[in-house]
Tab-separated table of C-alpha atoms and ligand atoms in Angstrom:
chain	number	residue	atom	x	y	z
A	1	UNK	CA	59.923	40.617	-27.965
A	2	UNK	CA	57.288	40.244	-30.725
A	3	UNK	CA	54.596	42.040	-29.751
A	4	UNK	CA	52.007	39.804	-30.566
A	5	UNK	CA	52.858	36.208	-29.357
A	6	UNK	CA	55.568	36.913	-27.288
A	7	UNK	CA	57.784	34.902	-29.742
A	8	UNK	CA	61.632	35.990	-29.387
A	9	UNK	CA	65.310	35.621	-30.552
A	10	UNK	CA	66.051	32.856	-27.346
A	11	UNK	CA	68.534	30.415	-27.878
A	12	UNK	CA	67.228	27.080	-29.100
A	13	UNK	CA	68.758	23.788	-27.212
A	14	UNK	CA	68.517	20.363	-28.532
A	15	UNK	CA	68.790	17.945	-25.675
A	16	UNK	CA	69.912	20.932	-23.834
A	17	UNK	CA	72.912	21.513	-26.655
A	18	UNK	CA	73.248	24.485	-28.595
A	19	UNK	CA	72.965	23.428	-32.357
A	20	UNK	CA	75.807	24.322	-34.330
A	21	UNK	CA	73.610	26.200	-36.938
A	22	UNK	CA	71.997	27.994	-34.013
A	23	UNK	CA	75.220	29.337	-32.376
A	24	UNK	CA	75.520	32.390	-34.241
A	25	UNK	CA	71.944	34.030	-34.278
A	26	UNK	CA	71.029	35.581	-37.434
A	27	UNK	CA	70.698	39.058	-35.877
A	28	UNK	CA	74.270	38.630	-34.982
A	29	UNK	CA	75.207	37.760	-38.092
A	30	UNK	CA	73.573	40.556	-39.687
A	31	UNK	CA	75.481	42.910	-37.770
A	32	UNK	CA	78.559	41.790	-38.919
A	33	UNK	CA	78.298	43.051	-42.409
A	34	UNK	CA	80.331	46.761	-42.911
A	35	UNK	CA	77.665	49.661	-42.710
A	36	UNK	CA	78.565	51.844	-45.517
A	37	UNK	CA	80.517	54.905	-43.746
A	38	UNK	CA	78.325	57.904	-43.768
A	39	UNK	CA	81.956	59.781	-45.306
A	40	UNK	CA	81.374	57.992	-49.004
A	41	UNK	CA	78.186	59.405	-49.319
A	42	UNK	CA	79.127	62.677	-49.276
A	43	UNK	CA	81.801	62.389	-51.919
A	44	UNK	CA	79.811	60.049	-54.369
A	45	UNK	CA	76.322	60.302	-56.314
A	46	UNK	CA	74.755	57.300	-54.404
A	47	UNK	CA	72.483	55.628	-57.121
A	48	UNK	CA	69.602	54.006	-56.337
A	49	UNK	CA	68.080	50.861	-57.921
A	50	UNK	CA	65.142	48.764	-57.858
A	51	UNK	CA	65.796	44.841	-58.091
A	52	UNK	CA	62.877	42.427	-57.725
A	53	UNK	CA	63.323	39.565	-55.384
A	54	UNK	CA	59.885	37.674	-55.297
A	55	UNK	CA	60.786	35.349	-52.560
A	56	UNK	CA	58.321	33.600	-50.341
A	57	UNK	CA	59.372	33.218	-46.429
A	58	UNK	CA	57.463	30.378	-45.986
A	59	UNK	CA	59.308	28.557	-48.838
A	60	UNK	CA	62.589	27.441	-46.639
A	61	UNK	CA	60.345	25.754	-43.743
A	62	UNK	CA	58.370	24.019	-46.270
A	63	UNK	CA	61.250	22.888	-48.347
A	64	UNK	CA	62.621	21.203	-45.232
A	65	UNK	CA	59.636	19.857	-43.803
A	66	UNK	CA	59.312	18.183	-47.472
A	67	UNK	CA	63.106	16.758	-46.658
A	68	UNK	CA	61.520	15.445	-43.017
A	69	UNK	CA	58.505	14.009	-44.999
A	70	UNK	CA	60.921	12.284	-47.567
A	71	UNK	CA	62.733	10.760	-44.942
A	72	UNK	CA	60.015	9.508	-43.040
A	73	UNK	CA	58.559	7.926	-45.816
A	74	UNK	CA	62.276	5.984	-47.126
A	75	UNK	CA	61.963	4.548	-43.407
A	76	UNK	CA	58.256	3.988	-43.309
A	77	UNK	CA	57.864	6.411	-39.939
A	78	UNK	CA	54.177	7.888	-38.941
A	79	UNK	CA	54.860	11.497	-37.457
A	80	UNK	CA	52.446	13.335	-35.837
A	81	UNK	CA	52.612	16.266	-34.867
A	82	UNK	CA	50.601	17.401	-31.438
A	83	UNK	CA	49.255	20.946	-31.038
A	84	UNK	CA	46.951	22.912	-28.625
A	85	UNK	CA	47.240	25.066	-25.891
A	86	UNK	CA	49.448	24.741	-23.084
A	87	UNK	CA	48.140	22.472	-20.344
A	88	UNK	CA	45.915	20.443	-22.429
A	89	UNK	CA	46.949	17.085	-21.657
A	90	UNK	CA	49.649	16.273	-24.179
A	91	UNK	CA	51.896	14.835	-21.914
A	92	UNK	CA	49.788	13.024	-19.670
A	93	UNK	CA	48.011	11.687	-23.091
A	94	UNK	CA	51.147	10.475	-24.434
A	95	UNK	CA	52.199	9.033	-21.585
A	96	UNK	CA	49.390	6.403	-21.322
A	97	UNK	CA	49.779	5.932	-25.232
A	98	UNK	CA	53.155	4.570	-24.867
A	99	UNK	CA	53.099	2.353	-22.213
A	100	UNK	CA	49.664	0.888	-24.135
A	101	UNK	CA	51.809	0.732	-27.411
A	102	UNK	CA	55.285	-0.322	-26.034
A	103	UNK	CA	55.505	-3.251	-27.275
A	104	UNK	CA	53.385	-2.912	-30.679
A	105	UNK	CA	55.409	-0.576	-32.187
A	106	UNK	CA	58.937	1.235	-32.311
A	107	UNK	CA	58.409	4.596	-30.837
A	108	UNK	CA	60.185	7.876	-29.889
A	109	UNK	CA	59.089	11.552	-28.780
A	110	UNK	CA	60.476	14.847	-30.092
A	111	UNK	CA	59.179	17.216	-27.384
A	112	UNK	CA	59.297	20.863	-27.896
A	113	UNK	CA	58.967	23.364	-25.306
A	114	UNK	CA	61.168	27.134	-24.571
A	115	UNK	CA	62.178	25.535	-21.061
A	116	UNK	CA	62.833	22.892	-19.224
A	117	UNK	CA	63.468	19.037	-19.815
A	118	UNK	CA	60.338	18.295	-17.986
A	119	UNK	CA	58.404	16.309	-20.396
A	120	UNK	CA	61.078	14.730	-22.288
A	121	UNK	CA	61.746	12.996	-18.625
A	122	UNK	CA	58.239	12.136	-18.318
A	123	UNK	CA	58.239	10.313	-21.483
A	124	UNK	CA	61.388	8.399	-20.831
A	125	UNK	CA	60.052	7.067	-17.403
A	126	UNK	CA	58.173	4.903	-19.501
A	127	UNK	CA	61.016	3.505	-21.665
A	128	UNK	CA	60.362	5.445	-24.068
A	129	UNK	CA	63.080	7.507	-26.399
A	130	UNK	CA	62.856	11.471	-25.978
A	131	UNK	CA	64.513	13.817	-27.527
A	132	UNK	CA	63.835	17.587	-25.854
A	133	UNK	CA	64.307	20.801	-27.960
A	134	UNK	CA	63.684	23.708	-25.877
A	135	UNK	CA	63.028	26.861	-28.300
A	136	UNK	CA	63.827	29.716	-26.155
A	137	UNK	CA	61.659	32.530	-26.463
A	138	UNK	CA	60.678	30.653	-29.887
A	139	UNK	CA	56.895	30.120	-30.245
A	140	UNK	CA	56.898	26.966	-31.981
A	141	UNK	CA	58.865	24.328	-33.096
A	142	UNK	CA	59.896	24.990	-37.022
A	143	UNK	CA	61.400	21.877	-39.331
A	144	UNK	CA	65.035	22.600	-39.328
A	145	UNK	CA	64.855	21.848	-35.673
A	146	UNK	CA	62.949	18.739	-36.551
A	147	UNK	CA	65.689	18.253	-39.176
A	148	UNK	CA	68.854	18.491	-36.755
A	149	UNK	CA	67.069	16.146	-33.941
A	150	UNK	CA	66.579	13.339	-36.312
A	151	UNK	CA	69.822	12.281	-36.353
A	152	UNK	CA	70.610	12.206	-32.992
A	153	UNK	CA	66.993	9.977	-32.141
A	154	UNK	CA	68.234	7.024	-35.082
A	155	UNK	CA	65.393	6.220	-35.747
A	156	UNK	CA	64.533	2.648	-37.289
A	157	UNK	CA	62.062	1.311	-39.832
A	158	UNK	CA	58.396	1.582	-38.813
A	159	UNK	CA	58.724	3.851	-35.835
A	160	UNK	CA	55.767	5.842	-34.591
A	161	UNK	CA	57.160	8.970	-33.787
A	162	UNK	CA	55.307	11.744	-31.882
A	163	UNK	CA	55.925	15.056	-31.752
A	164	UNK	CA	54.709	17.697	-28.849
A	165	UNK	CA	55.204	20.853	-29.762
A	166	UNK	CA	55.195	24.043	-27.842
A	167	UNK	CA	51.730	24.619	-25.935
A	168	UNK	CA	50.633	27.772	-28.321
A	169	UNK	CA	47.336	27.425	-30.494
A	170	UNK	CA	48.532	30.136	-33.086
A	171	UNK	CA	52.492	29.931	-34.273
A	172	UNK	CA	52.716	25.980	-34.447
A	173	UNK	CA	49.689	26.119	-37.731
A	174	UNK	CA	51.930	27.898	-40.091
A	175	UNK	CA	55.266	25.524	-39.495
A	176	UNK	CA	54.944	22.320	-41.142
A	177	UNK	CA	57.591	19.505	-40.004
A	178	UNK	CA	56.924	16.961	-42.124
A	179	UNK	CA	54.565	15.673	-40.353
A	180	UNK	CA	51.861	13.073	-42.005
A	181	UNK	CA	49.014	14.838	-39.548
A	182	UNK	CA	48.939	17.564	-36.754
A	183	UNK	CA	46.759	15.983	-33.882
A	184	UNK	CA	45.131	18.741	-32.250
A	185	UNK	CA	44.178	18.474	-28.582
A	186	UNK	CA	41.190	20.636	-27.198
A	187	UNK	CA	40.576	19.919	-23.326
A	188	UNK	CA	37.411	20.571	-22.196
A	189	UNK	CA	38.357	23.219	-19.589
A	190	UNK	CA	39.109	25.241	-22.091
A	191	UNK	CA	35.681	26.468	-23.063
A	192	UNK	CA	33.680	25.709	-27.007
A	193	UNK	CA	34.642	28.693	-28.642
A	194	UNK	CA	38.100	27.726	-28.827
A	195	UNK	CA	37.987	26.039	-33.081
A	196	UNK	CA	36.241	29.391	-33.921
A	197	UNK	CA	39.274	31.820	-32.002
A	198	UNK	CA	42.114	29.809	-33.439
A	199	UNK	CA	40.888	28.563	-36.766
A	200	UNK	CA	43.796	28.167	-38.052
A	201	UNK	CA	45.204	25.021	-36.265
A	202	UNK	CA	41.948	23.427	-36.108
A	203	UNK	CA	41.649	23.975	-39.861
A	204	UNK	CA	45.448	22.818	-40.599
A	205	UNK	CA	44.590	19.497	-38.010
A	206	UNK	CA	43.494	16.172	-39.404
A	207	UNK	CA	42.213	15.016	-36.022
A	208	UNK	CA	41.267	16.674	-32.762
A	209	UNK	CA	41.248	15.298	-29.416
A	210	UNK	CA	38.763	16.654	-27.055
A	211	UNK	CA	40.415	15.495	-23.715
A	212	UNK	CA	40.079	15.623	-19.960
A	213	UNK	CA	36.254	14.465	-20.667
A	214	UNK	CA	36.011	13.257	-17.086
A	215	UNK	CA	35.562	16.348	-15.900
A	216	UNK	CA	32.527	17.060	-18.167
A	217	UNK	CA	29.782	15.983	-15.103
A	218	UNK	CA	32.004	19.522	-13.369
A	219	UNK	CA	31.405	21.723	-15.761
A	220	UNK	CA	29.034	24.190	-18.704
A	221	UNK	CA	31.046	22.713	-21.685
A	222	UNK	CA	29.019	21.515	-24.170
A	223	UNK	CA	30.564	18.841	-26.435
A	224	UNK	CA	28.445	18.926	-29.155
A	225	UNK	CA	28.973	22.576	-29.205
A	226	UNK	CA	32.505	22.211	-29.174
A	227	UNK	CA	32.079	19.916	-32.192
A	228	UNK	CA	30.444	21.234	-34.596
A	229	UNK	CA	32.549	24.817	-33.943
A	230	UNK	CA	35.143	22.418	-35.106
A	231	UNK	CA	33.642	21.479	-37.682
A	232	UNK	CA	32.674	24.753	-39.035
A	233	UNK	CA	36.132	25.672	-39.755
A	234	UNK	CA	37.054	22.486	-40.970
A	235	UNK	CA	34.482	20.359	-42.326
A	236	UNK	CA	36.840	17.291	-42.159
A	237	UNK	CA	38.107	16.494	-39.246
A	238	UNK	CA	38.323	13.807	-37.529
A	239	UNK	CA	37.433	13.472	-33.359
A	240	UNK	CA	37.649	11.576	-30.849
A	241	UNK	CA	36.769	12.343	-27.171
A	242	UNK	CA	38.495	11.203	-24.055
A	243	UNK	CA	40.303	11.377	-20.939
A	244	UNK	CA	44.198	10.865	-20.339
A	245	UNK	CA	43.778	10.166	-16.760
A	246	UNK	CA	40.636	7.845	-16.596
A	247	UNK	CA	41.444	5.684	-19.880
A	248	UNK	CA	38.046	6.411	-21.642
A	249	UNK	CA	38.039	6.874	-24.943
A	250	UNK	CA	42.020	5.443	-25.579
A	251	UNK	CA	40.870	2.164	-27.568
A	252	UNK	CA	39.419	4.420	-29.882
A	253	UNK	CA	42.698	6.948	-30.030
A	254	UNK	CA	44.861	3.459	-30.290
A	255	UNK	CA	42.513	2.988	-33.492
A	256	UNK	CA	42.981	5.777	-34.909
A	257	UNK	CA	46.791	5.541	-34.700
A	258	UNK	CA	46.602	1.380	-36.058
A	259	UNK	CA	44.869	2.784	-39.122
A	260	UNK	CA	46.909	5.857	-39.565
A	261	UNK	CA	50.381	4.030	-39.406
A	262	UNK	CA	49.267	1.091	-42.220
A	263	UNK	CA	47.934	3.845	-43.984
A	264	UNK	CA	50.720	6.383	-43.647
B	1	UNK	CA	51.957	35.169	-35.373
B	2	UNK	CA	55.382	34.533	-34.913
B	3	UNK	CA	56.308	38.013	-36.557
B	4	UNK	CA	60.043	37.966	-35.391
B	5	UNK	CA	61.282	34.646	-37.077
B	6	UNK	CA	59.557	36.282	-39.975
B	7	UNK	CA	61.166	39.325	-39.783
B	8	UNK	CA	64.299	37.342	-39.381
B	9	UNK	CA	63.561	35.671	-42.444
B	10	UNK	CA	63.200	39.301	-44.694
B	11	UNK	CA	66.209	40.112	-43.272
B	12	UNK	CA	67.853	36.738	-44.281
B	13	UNK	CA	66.872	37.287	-47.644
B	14	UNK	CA	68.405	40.639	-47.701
B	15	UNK	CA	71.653	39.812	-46.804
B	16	UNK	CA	71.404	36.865	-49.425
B	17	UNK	CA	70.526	39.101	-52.027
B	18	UNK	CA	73.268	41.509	-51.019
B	19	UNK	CA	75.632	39.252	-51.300
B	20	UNK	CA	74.552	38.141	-55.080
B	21	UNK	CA	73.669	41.148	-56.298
B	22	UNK	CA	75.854	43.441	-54.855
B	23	UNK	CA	74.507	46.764	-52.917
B	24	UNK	CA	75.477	47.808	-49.655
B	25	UNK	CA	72.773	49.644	-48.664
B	26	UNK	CA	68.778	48.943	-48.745
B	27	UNK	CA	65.853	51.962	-48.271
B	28	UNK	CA	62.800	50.605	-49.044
B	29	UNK	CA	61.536	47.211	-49.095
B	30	UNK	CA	58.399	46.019	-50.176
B	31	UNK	CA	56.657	43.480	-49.038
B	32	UNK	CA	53.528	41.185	-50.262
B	33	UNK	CA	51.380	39.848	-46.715
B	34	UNK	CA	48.211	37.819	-47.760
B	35	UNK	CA	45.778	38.756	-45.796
B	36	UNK	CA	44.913	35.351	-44.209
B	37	UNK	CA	48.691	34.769	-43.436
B	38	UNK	CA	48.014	35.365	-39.675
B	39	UNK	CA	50.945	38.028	-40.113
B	40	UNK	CA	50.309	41.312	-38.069
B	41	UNK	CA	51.526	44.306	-40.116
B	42	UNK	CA	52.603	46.401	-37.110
B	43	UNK	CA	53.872	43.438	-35.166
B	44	UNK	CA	56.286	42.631	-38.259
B	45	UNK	CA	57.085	46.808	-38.491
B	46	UNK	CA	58.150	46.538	-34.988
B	47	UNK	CA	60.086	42.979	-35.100
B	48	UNK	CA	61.965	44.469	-38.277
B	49	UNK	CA	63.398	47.680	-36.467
B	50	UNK	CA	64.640	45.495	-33.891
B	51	UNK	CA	66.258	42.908	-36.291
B	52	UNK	CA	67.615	45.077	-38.630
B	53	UNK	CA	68.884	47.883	-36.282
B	54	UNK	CA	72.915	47.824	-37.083
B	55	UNK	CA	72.443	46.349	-40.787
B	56	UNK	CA	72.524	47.489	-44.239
B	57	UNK	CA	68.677	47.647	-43.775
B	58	UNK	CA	68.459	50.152	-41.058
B	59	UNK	CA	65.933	52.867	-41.580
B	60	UNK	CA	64.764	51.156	-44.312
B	61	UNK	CA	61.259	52.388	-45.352
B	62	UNK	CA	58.919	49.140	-44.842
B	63	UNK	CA	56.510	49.118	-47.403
B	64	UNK	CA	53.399	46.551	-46.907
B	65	UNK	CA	51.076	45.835	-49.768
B	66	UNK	CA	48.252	43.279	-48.582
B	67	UNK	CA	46.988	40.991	-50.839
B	68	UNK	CA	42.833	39.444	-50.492
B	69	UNK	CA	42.600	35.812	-49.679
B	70	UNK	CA	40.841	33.928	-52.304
B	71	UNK	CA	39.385	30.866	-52.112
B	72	UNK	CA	38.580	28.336	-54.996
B	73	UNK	CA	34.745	25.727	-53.796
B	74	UNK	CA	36.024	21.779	-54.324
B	75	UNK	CA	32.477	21.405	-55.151
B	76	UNK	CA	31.500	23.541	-57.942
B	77	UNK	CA	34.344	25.263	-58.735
B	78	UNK	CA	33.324	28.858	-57.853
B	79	UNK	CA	35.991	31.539	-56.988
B	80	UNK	CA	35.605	33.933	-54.493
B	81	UNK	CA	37.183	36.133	-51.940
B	82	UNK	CA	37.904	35.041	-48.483
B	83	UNK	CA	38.279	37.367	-45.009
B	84	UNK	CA	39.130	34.167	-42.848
B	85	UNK	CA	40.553	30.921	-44.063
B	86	UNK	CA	37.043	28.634	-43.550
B	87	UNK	CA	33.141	29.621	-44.700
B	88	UNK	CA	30.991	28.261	-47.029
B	89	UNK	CA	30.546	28.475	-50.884
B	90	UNK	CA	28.481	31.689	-52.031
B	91	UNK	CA	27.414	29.918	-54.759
B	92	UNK	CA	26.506	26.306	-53.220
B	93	UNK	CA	27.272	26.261	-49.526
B	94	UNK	CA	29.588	23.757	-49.695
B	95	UNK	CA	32.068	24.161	-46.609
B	96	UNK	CA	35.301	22.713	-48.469
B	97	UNK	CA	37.035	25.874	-50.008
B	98	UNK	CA	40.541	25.738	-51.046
B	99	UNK	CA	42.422	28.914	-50.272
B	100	UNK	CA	43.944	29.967	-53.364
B	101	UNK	CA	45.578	33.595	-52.707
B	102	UNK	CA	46.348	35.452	-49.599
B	103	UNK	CA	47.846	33.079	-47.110
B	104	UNK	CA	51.487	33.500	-48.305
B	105	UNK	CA	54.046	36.622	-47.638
B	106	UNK	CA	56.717	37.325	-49.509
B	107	UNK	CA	59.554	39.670	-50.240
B	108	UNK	CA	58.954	41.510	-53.664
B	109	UNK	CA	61.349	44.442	-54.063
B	110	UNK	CA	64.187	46.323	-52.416
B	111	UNK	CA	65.484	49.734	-53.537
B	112	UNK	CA	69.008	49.766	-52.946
B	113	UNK	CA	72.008	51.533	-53.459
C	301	GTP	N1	41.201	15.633	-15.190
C	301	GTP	C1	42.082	15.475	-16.155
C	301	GTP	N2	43.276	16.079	-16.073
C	301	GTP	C2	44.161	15.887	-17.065
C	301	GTP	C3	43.882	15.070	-18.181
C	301	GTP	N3	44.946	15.091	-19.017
C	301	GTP	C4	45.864	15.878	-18.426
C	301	GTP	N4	45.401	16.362	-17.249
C	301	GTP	C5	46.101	17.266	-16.321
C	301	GTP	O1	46.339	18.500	-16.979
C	301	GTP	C6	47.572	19.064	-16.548
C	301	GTP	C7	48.468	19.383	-17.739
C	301	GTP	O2	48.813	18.156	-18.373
C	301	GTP	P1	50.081	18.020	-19.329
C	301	GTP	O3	50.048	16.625	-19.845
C	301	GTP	O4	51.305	18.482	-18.659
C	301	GTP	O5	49.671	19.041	-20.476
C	301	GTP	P2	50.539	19.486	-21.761
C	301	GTP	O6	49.571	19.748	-22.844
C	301	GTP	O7	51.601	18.486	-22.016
C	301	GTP	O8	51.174	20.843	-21.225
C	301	GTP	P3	52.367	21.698	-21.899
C	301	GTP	O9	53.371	20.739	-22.464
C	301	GTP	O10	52.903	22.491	-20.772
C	301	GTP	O11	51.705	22.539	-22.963
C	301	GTP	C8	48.189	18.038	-15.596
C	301	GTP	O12	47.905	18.441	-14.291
C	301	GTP	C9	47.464	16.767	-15.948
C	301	GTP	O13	47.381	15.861	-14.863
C	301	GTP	C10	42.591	14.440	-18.245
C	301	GTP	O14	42.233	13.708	-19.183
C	301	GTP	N5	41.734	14.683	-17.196
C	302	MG	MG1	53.671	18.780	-22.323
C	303	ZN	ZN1	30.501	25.782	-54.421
């Protein structure tokens, strides 16, 4: 549909429901306002006028994702919010996170993706809550979805909640959920280049995770390459390298996320 | 970037505004894109032809006025004009600059009748 992500009007499912809100697309509801018949115009002197509106479209995302970040805070919950292209390991990563954290901390996944229940069924083989929205032809996951999920994961005081969104390294950056960081995982099949193509997320991301570094002895990638193109576009940031499947690197990861959440 | 929820969202704000301030039918609408918004001006034109097809807004002439990104250095304090949302300060090439204009789109005007 939209010619440049591929972004579209699909129906958006929590936990494979259609959302009240949702039901009636706003394209559909569009359409139901009268047209003006073409007759009237030919009677009466149509007058034009010019009103000023002035109103930002990013302004209703962000006032929600400030309602998200009020509520997390009133219940002392750490959200993060996990970006990158598909197939980098966000699954597989979270995965080994929760069975190391299972029994440190309360925890639940929101996992966003335009099909399938796949990963929300990966995370609860390990116990762990899930909650899947699937977007449709939607690009990313935006807060009112965050908004109308919350209710239904109840969540209690000091969770750690994680959020996956949608495998896309462009749309997710401009949607804030009221998140306290966006986690941004680069694997390292993916090639260096990758901070300097898609600025944006690396630049809106307080930490990135370079993952599947076992394969590094397999392949041209350059890490310290791949770092400081990071770096360039955002001076900042935190990262850590490692690899979801062999375990290296995790302790420091599991770090990262002790400090965040007594910091949050 | 995601040009059809945005489109959705102009289109949202039309039918707001028609409600409040009473027209029936819009041709022209004009629109403020920053330039480091990530928004793709003929991506949006197309995305709002499809979305508004069947409204009050069809045929409405869309009019785009861009607006520079400008960045502010947390350093010294210089201003200057940005083309992508990270670089370093002109003045002391400090890499932390804030981006103070041209990341944010908004609806500005409608001509109605
Ligand atoms: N070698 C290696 N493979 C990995 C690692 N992490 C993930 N993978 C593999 O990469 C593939 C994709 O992993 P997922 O965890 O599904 O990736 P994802 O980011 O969740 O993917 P989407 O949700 O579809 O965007 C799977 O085949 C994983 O086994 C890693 O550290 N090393
Ligand atoms: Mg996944
Ligand atoms: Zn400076």
């Amino acid at each position: 549909m939209c010619g440049t992500c591929g972004c579209g009007k699909g129906e958006v499912l929590i936990a494979g429901k259609r959302p009240q809100r949702f039901a009636s697309s706003a394209p559909t509801r569009f359409r139901a306002v009268a047209k003006p018949s073409p007759a009237s115009f030919k009677v009466e002197q149509v007058e034009q006028r010019l009103i000023h509106i002035e109103r930002d479209l990013f302004a209703k995302n962000d006032a929600l994702a400030a309602e998200n970040r009020r509520l997390f805070a009133t219940r002392d919950i750490l959200a993060l919010n996990l970006v990158s292209s598909p197939g980098s390991g966000k699954t597989t990563l979270l995965v080994r996170t929760l069975q190391l954290l299972k029994d440190k901390f309360p925890l639940a996944v929101i996992e966003g993706d335009q099909q399938t229940e796949n990963d929300a069924e990966r995370i609860r083989a390990t116990g762990v809550r899930a909650l899947q929205i699937n977007t449709g032809k939607g690009c990313h996951l935006d807060a009112s979805m965050i908004a109308r999920a919350l209710p239904q994961l109840e969540l209690e005081t000091g969770t750690l909640l994680f959020i996956e969104n949608v495998g896309n390294l462009v749309c997710p950056a401009g949607f804030d959920l009221g998140e306290a960081a966006k986690v941004v995982v680069l694997s390292v099949t993916e090639g260096e280049d990758k901070p300097l193509k898609y600025p944006d997320m690396f630049r809106a991301a307080r930490l990135m995770l370079l993952n599947k570094c076992d394969l590094l002895p397999y392949l041209n990638f350059e890490v310290e390459l791949a770092i400081s193109n990071a770096r360039r576009v955002n001076p900042d940031i935190e990262i850590i390298q490692l690899s979801a499947t062999s375990g290296a690197g995790m302790d420091e990861w599991l770090g990262w996320l002790h400090h965040a959440s007594t910091h949050n | 970037m995601h040009e059809l929820s945005l489109a959705e969202s102009v289109m949202q704000i039309i039918q707001e505004s028609a409600t409040t301030q009473h027209f029936r039918r819009v041709t022209r609408i004009t629109l403020e894109v920053g330039e480091l918004a990530a928004v793709e001006a003929d991506a949006l034109r197309f995305c709002f032809d499809a979305v508004s097809n069947g409204t009050i807004a069809e045929g409405a002439a869309l009019h785009i006025t861009p607006i520079s990104g400008l960045g502010r250095c947390n350093a010294c304090g210089a201003t200057m004009s940005m083309r992508e949302r990270y670089g370093l300060c002109e003045q002391c090439g400090d890499p932390h600059l804030e981006i103070i204009a041209g990341d944010r789109m908004q609806v500005k005007e409608l001509t109605v009748e």
